[in-house]
C-alpha atoms as an extended CHARMM CRD file, in Angstrom:
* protein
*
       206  EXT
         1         1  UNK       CA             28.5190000000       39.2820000000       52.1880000000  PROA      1               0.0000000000
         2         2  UNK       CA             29.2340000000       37.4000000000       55.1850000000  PROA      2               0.0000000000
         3         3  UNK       CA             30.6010000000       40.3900000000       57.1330000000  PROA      3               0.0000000000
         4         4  UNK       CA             27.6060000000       42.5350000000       56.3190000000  PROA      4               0.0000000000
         5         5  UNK       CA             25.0840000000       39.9740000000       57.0600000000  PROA      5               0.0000000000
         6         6  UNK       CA             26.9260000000       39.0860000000       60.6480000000  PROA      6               0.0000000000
         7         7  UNK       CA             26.7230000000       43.5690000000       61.2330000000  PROA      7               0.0000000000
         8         8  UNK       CA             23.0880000000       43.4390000000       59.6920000000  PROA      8               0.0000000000
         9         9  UNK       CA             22.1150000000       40.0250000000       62.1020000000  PROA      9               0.0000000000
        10        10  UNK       CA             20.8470000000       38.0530000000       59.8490000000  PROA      10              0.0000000000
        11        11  UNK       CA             22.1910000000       34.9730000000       57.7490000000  PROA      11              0.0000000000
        12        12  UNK       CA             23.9360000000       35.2130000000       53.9790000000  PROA      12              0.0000000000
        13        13  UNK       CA             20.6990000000       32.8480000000       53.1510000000  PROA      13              0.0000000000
        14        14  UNK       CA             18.2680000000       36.3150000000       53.9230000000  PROA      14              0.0000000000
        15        15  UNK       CA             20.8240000000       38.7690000000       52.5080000000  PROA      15              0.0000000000
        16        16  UNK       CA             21.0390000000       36.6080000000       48.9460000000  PROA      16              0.0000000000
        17        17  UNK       CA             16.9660000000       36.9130000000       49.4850000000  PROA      17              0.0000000000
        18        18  UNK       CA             17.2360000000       40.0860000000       49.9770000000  PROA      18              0.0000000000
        19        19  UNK       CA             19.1770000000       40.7830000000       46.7730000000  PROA      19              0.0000000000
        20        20  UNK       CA             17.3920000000       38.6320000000       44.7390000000  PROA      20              0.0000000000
        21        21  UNK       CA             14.1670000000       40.9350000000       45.8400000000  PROA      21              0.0000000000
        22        22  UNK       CA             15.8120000000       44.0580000000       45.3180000000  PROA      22              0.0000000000
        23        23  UNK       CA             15.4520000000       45.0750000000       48.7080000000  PROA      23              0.0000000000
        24        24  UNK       CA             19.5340000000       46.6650000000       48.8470000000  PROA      24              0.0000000000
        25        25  UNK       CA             21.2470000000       47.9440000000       45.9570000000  PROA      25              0.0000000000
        26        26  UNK       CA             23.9820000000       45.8280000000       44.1020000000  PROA      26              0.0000000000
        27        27  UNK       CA             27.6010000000       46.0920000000       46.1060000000  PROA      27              0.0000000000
        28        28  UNK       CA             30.6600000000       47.6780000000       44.2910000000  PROA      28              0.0000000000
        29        29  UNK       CA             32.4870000000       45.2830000000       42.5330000000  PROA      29              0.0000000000
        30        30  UNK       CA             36.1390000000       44.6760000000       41.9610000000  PROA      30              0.0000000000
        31        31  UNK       CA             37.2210000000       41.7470000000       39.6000000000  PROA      31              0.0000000000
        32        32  UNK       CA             35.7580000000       39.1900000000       41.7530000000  PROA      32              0.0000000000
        33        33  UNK       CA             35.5410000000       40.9320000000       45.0860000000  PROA      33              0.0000000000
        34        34  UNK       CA             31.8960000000       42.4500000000       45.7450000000  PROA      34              0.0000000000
        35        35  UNK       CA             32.2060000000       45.4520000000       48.7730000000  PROA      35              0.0000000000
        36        36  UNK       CA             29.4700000000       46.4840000000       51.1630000000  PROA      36              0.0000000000
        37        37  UNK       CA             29.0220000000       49.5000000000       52.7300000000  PROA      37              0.0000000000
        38        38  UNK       CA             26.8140000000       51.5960000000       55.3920000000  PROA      38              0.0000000000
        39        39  UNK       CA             24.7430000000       52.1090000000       53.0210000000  PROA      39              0.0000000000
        40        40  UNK       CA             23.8780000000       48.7620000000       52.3970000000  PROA      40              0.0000000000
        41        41  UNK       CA             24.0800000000       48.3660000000       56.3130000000  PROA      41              0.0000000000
        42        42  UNK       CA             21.3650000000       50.9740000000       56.7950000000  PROA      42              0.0000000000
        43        43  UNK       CA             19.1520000000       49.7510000000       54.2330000000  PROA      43              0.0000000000
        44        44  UNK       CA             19.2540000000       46.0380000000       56.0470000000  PROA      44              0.0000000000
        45        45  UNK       CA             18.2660000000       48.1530000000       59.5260000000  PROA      45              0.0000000000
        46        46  UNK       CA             15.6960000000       49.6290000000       57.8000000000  PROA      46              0.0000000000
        47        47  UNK       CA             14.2210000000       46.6810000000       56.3040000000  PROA      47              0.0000000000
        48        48  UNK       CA             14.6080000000       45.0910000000       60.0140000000  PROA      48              0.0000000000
        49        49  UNK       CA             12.6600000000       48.0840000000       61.4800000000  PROA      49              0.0000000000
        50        50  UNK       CA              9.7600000000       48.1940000000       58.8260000000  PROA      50              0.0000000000
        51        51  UNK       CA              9.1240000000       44.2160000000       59.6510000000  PROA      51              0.0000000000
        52        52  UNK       CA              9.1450000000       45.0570000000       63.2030000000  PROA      52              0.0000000000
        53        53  UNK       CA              6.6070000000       47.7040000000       62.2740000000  PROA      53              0.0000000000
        54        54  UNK       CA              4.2080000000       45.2540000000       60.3330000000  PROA      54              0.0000000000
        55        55  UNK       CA              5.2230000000       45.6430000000       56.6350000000  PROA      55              0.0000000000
        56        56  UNK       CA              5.5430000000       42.9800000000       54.8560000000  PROA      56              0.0000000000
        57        57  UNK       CA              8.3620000000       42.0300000000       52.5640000000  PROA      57              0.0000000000
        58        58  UNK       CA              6.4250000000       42.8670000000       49.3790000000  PROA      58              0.0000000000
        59        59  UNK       CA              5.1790000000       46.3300000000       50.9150000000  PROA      59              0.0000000000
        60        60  UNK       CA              8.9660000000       47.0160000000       51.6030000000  PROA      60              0.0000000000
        61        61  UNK       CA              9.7690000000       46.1120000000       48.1300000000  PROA      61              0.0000000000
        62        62  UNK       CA              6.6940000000       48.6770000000       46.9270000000  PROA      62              0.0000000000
        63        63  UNK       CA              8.1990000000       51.3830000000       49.3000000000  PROA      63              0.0000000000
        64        64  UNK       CA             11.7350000000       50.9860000000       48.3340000000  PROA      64              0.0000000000
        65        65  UNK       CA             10.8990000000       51.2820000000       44.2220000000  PROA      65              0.0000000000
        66        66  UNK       CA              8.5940000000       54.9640000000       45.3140000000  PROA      66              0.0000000000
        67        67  UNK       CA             11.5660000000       56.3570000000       47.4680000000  PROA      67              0.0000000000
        68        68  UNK       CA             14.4220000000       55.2930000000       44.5170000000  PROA      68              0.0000000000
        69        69  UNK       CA             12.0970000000       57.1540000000       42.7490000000  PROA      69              0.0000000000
        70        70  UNK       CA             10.9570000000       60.1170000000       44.0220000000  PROA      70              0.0000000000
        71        71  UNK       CA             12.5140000000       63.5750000000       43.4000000000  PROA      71              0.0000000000
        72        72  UNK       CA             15.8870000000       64.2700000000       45.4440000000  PROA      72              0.0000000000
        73        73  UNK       CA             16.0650000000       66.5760000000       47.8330000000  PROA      73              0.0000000000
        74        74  UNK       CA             17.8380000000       68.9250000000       45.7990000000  PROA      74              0.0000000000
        75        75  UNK       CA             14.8950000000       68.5800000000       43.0770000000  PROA      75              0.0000000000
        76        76  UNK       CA             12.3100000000       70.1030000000       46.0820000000  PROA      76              0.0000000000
        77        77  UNK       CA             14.6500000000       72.6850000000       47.3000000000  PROA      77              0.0000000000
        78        78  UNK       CA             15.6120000000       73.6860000000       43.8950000000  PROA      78              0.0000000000
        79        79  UNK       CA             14.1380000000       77.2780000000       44.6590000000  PROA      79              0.0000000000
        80        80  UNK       CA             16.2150000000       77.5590000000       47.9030000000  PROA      80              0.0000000000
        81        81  UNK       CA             15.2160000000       76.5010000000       51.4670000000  PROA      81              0.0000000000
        82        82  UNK       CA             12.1030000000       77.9240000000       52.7310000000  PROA      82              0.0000000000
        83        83  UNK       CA             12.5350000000       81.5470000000       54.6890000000  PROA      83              0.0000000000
        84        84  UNK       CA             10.2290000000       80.0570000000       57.7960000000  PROA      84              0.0000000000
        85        85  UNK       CA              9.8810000000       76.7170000000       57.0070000000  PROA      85              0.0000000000
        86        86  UNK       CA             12.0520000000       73.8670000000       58.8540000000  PROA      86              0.0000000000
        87        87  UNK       CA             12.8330000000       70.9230000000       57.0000000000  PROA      87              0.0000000000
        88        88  UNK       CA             13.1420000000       67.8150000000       58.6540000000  PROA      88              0.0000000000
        89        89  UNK       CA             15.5680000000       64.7910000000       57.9880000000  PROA      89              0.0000000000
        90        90  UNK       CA             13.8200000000       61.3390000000       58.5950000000  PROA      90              0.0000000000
        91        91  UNK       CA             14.8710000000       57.5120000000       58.7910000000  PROA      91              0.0000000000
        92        92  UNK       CA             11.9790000000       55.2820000000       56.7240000000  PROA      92              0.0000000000
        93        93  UNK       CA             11.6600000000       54.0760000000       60.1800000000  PROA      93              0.0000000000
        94        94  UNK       CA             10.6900000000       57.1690000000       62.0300000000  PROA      94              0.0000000000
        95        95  UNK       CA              8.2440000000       58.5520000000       58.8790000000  PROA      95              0.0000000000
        96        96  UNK       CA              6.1150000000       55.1430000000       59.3380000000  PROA      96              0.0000000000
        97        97  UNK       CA              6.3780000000       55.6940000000       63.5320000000  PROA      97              0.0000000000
        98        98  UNK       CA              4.4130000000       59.0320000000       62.6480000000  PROA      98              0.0000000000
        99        99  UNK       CA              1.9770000000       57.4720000000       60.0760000000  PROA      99              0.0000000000
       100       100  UNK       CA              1.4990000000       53.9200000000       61.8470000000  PROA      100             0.0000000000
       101       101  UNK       CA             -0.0360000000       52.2660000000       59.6120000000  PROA      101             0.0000000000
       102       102  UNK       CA             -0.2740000000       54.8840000000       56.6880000000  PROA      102             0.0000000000
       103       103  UNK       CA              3.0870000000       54.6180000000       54.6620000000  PROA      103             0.0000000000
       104       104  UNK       CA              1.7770000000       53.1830000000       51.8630000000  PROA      104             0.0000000000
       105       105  UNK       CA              3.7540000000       53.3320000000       48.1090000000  PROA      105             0.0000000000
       106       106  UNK       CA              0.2090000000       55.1780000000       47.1320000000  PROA      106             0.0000000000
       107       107  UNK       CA              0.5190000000       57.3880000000       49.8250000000  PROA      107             0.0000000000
       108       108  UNK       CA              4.2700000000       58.0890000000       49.4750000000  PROA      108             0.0000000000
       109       109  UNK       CA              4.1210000000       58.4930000000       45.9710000000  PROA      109             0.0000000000
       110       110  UNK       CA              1.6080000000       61.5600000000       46.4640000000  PROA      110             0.0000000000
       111       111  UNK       CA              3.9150000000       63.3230000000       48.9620000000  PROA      111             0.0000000000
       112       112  UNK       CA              6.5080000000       63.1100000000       46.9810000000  PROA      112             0.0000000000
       113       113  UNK       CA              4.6210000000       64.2830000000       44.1160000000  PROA      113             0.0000000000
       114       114  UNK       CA              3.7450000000       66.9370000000       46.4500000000  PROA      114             0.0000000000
       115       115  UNK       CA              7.2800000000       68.1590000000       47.4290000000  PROA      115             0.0000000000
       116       116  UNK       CA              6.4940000000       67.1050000000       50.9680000000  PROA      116             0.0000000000
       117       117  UNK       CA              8.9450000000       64.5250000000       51.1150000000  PROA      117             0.0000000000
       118       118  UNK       CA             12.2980000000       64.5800000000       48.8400000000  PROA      118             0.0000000000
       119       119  UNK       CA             15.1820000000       61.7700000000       49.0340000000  PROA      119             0.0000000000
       120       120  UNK       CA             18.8200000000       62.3130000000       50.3740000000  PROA      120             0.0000000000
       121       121  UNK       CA             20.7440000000       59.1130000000       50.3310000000  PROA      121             0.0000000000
       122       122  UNK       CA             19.2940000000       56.9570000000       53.0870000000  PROA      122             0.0000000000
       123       123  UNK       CA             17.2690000000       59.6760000000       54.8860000000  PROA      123             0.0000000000
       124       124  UNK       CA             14.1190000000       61.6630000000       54.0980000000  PROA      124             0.0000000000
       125       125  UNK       CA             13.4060000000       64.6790000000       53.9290000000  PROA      125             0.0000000000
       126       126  UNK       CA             10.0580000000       66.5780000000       54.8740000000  PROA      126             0.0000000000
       127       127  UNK       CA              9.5850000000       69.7550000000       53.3430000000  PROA      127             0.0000000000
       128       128  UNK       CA              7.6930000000       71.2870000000       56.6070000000  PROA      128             0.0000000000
       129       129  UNK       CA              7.9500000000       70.7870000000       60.9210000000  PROA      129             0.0000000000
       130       130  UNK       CA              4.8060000000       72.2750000000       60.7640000000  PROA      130             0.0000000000
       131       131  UNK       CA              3.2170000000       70.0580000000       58.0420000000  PROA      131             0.0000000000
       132       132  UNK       CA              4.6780000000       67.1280000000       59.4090000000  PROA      132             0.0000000000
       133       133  UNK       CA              2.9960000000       67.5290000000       62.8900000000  PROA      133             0.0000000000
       134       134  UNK       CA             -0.1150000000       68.5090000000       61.5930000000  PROA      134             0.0000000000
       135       135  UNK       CA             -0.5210000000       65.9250000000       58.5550000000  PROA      135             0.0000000000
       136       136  UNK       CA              0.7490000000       63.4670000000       61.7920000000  PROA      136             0.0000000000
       137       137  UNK       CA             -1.9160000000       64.6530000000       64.3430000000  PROA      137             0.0000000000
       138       138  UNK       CA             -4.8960000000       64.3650000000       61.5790000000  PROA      138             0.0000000000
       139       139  UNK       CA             -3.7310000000       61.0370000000       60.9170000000  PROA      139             0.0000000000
       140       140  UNK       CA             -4.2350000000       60.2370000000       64.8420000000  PROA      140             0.0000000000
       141       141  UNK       CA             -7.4990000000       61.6760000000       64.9970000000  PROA      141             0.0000000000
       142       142  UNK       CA             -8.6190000000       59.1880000000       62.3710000000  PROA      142             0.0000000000
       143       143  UNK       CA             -8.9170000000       61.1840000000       59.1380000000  PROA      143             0.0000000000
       144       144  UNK       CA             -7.0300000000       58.9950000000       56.5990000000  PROA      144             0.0000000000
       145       145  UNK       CA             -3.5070000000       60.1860000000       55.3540000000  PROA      145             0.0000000000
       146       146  UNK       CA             -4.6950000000       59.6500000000       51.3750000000  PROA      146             0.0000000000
       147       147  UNK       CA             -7.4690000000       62.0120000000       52.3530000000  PROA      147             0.0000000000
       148       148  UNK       CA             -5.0290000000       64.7840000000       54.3710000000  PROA      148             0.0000000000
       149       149  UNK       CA             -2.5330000000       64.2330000000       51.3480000000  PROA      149             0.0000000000
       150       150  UNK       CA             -5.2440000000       65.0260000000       48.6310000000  PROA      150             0.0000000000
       151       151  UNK       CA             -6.6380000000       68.3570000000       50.8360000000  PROA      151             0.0000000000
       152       152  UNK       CA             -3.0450000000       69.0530000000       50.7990000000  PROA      152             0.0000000000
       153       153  UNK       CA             -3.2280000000       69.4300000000       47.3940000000  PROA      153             0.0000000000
       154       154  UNK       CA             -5.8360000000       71.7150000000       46.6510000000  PROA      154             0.0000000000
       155       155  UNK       CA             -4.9560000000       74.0850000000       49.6260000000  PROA      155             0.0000000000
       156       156  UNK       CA             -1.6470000000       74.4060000000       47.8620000000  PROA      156             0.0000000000
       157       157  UNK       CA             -3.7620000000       75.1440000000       44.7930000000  PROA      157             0.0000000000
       158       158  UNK       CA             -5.1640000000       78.0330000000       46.6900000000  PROA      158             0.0000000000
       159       159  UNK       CA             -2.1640000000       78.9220000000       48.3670000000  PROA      159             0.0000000000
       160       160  UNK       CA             -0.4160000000       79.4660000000       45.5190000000  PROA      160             0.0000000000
       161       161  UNK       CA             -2.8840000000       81.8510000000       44.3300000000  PROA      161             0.0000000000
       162       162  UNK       CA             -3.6030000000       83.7850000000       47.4730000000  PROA      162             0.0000000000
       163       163  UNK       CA              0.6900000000       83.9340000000       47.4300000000  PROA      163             0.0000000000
       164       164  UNK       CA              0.2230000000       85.3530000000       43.5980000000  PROA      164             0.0000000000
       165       165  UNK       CA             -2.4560000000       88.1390000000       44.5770000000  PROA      165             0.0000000000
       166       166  UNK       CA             -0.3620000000       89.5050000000       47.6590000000  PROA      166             0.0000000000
       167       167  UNK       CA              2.7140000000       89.2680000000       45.9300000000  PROA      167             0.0000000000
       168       168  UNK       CA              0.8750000000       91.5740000000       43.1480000000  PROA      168             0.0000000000
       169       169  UNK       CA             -0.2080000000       93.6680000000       45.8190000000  PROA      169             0.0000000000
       170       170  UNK       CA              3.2840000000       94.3860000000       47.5990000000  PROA      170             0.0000000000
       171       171  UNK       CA              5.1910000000       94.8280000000       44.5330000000  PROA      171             0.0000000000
       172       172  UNK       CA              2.6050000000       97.1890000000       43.3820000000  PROA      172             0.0000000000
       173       173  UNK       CA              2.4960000000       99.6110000000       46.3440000000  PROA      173             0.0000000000
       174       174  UNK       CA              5.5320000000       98.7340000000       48.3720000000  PROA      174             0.0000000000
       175       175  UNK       CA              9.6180000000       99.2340000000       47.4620000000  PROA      175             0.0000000000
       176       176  UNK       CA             11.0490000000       96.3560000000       46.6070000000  PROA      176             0.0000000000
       177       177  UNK       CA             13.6580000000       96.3960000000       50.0270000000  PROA      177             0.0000000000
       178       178  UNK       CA             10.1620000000       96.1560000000       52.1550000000  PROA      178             0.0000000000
       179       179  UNK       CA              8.1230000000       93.1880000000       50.2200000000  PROA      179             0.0000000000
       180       180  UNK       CA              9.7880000000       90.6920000000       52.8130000000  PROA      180             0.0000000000
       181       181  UNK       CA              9.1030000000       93.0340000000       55.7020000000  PROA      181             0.0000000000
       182       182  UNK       CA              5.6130000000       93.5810000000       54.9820000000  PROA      182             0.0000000000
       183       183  UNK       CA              5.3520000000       89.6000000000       54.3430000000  PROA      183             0.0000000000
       184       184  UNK       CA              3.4590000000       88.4670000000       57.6210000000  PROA      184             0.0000000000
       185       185  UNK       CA              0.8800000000       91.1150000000       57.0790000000  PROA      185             0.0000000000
       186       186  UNK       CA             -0.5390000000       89.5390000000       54.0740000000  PROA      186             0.0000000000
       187       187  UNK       CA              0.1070000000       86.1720000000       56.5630000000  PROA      187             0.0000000000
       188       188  UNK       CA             -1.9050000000       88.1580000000       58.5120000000  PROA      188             0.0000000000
       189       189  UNK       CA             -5.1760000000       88.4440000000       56.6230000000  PROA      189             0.0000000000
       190       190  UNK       CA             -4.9660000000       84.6900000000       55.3960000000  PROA      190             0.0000000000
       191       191  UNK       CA             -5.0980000000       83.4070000000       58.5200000000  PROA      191             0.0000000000
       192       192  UNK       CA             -7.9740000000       86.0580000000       59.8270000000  PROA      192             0.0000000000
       193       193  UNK       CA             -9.9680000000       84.9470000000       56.7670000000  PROA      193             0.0000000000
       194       194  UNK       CA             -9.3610000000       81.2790000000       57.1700000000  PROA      194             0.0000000000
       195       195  UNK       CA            -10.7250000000       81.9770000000       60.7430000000  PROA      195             0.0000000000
       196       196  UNK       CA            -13.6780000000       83.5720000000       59.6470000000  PROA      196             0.0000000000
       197       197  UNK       CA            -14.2680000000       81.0790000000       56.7370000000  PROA      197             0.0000000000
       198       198  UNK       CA            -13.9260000000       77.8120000000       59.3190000000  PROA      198             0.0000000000
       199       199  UNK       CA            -16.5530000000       80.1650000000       61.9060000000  PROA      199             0.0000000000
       200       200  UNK       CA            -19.2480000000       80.5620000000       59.1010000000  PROA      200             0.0000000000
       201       201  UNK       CA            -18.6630000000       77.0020000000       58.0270000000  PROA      201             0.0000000000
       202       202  UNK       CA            -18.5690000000       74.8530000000       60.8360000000  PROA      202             0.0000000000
       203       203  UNK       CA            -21.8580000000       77.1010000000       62.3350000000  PROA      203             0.0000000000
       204       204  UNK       CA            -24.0860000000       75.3140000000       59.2090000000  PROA      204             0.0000000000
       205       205  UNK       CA            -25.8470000000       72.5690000000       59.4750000000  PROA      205             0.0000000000
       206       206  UNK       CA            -23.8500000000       69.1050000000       58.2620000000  PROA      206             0.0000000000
């Protein structure tokens, strides 16, 4: 305890806090010898980071209980990685640098109920580059992250379906060896549709 408090820089008096809060998992015991490890070590820098970030003990504590949690990253990926779709691996420091503010157990709960975000170890995963940045630059331009996480899910409501239809429409009329091929032209007339949908929309009066 002493060693990984001196590594961690903080005193045995914090770490036994720490513990008693069940901010770092037990250590491995044998007979009376209790062993640390990086793992512990990273949790402590973590918990160091998140302070100097503005979270309080108690939110930690909150945060800690949603990521032990949440699904594991082999739980979201269960279906295989996503053809065009880069994950992204993520310290609990870094994830709260792009929400400042916003990484609340409410709101990490709902990503992870999502399948945005998925556990490995000590890191994070995020489903989605592309989500990431965008859910991040939304969040700087003011619209809450509860609110982008609940939009999130209902555009994967229709998502899902629009995925359903094309699929339909593919397997229907096209061999099976040129589905994938033919892919981004379904991609295609989403995102011309979208475009048309935001033009009509944003043209009416508020």
């Amino acid at each position: 305890m002493e060693e990984l408090a001196s590594e961690a820089g903080i005193t045995v008096r914090t770490l036994r806090f720490y513990r008693e809060r069940g901010l770092i998992p037990p250590p491995r015991r044998e007979g009376r010898i209790a062993w640390y490890d990086e793992h512990h070590l990273a949790r402590l820098r973590t918990i160091a980071a998140l302070l100097e970030r503005g979270h309080t003990l108690n939110g930690i504590a909150d945060l800690t209980a949603a990521f032990e949690s949440g699904r594991d990253v082999g739980e979201v990926l269960s279906l295989g990685e996503p053809t065009e779709e880069e994950p992204v691996r993520l310290t609990p420091e870094e994830l709260a640098d792009h929400f400042a503010g916003e990484v609340t157990p409410e709101n990490l709960a709902a990503a992870l109920d999502l399948g945005y975000l998925a556990t490995d170890g000590e890191e994070i995963i995020h489903i989605s580059r592309r989500l990431l940045d965008v859910s991040a630059a939304l969040v700087r331009e003011g619209v809450p992250l509860a609110a982008v996480l609940e939009a999130g899910g209902r555009v994967r409501e229709h998502a899902d379906a629009l995925a359903a239809l094309f699929a339909d429409l593919l397997r229907a009329h096209a061999e099976e060896k040129d589905v994938e091929r033919l892919r981004p032209l379904a991609k295609s007339v989403v995102e011309a549709e979208l475009s048309m949908a935001l033009d009509r929309r944003l043209r009416e009066a508020p």
